[in-house]
């Protein structure tokens, strides 16, 4: 069957009424998550996993997995969009990839053009989403065919590459990022060893035999960590929200932003495909590019519409691009995709090259639903911008305790033990302490998901080679991956040494 | 703050790595054919983390002390919420989901901001009963029931 055929089958899955509903719920919740300060896309997706698990509990496994991943992915790109709303209206980005949007977006809002900025962000996000999806459709099959050739040694090196890329770009100190990665890998070894069946680091505590649940760790580190931070560090008070007068952009606005949107989308997509370099980096690059190309760079930071259109397209395209390594190689490139992958694994669906052969309805259903979801976002956000702007005003006193309760409910509903709730609280405190002191927490979650797979592939490779470690460098592909992995770590170090400024990817 | 935290973190992670190495050496070796047993991988991780912690300690002691930034933390507020969260977990399976959630929400809402007791009670009740009704009645999930016996 050709790609087109698969895509049509995908639409058949995505257009089932319940999946349409799921995509709709996903993007609405996602937009709300993006708008609300305190919950980013990562905690939003993590919190909704238990809810989707229950919603889909009556369905056959494959259909359930397809439906829930459709909803969760909707949250992911919905949040990417929603983050721009707070940047523009309040000058407080809802998530880190919208930081640059605030530079020009807030200025536009000050000049009474908030509506134009918001709608350009929506249009840019839509175009970017579609471009990223076209890329995904075109690249999915060839890439997964290539990945089918991989043996355990190649996989091991590729995953190592993924981890190095994330650690090399995360946070201010690479030592700290690497420590967090290794710490996450260590947490992943707790439980019964999948190869030999020997219990490791369990100390005869029954709940530890299954290993630490990644959902608990992720929700704790991100959602609770963020809540604790907001409780402890009182904000300086709420800024007034800019008024939205006219929603539709003028023809001149559209003309001015057409090119930035195209450039931002393409740039964002390619940055998104690279592991480690996520939406934040993409939006920064796009902003710098626009400023460089522009005829009057001085107007940036004073309300230039290109400064909104470019970065907003870039961060959405990047979130689409990030789905490629996840779906085709089974390797998440960022914290949020790691959580999506964890969700798929919970349904016993292993993302990777075989996904397109074993579960085409999940892979292509997801891709098709992203087309629909982006359309829904566009239709929804133009008229509903005012409603979402209202969500920002939800008082913190109600919001924070409710987030705590929802995380408790979510974790308890899946795990059904109070042990996980205590672990959740501990992770919340740990998450707050770590991220406050520049220890990035995204690598922990990524490593926790990848850890068992890395170990299995390493041991399988070494079993094939009779314990000869040189198998990782004698296989050409594996060697290439290892060299790139080393470069991710070494190049930033060299740049730092020569005094160049390195852009780091903050948490998404 | 960051620097002293780094020192403590460096030492804690170094201790974790030492513990991890010694514990993984206790795991029995290869069970069959392969020379690579269940202990190899944790052992490598332990060593790498140990080296990284040493590197962090070295970086921390080498760098000049940064200017201290004093920020006021709402320790009291946080402590009350944290302790009520622990009590919430403890009581969850004893007094049931609805009641424990209701109490937790009322307490934390009031800790966040005093006053408006009626709206606090209404919102907490709607949330606790709403989640329970939706999840248990509508979706057929299971949550600890209300029971004092």
Short mmCIF file of C-alpha atoms in Angstrom, two decimals, chain A residues 204 228 242 314:
data_model
loop_
_atom_site.label_atom_id
_atom_site.label_comp_id
_atom_site.label_asym_id
_atom_site.label_seq_id
_atom_site.Cartn_x
_atom_site.Cartn_y
_atom_site.Cartn_z
CA UNK A 204 12.04 -7.00 49.13
CA UNK A 228 5.18 24.02 44.90
CA UNK A 242 -4.67 43.88 27.49
CA UNK A 314 8.40 27.75 14.47
#
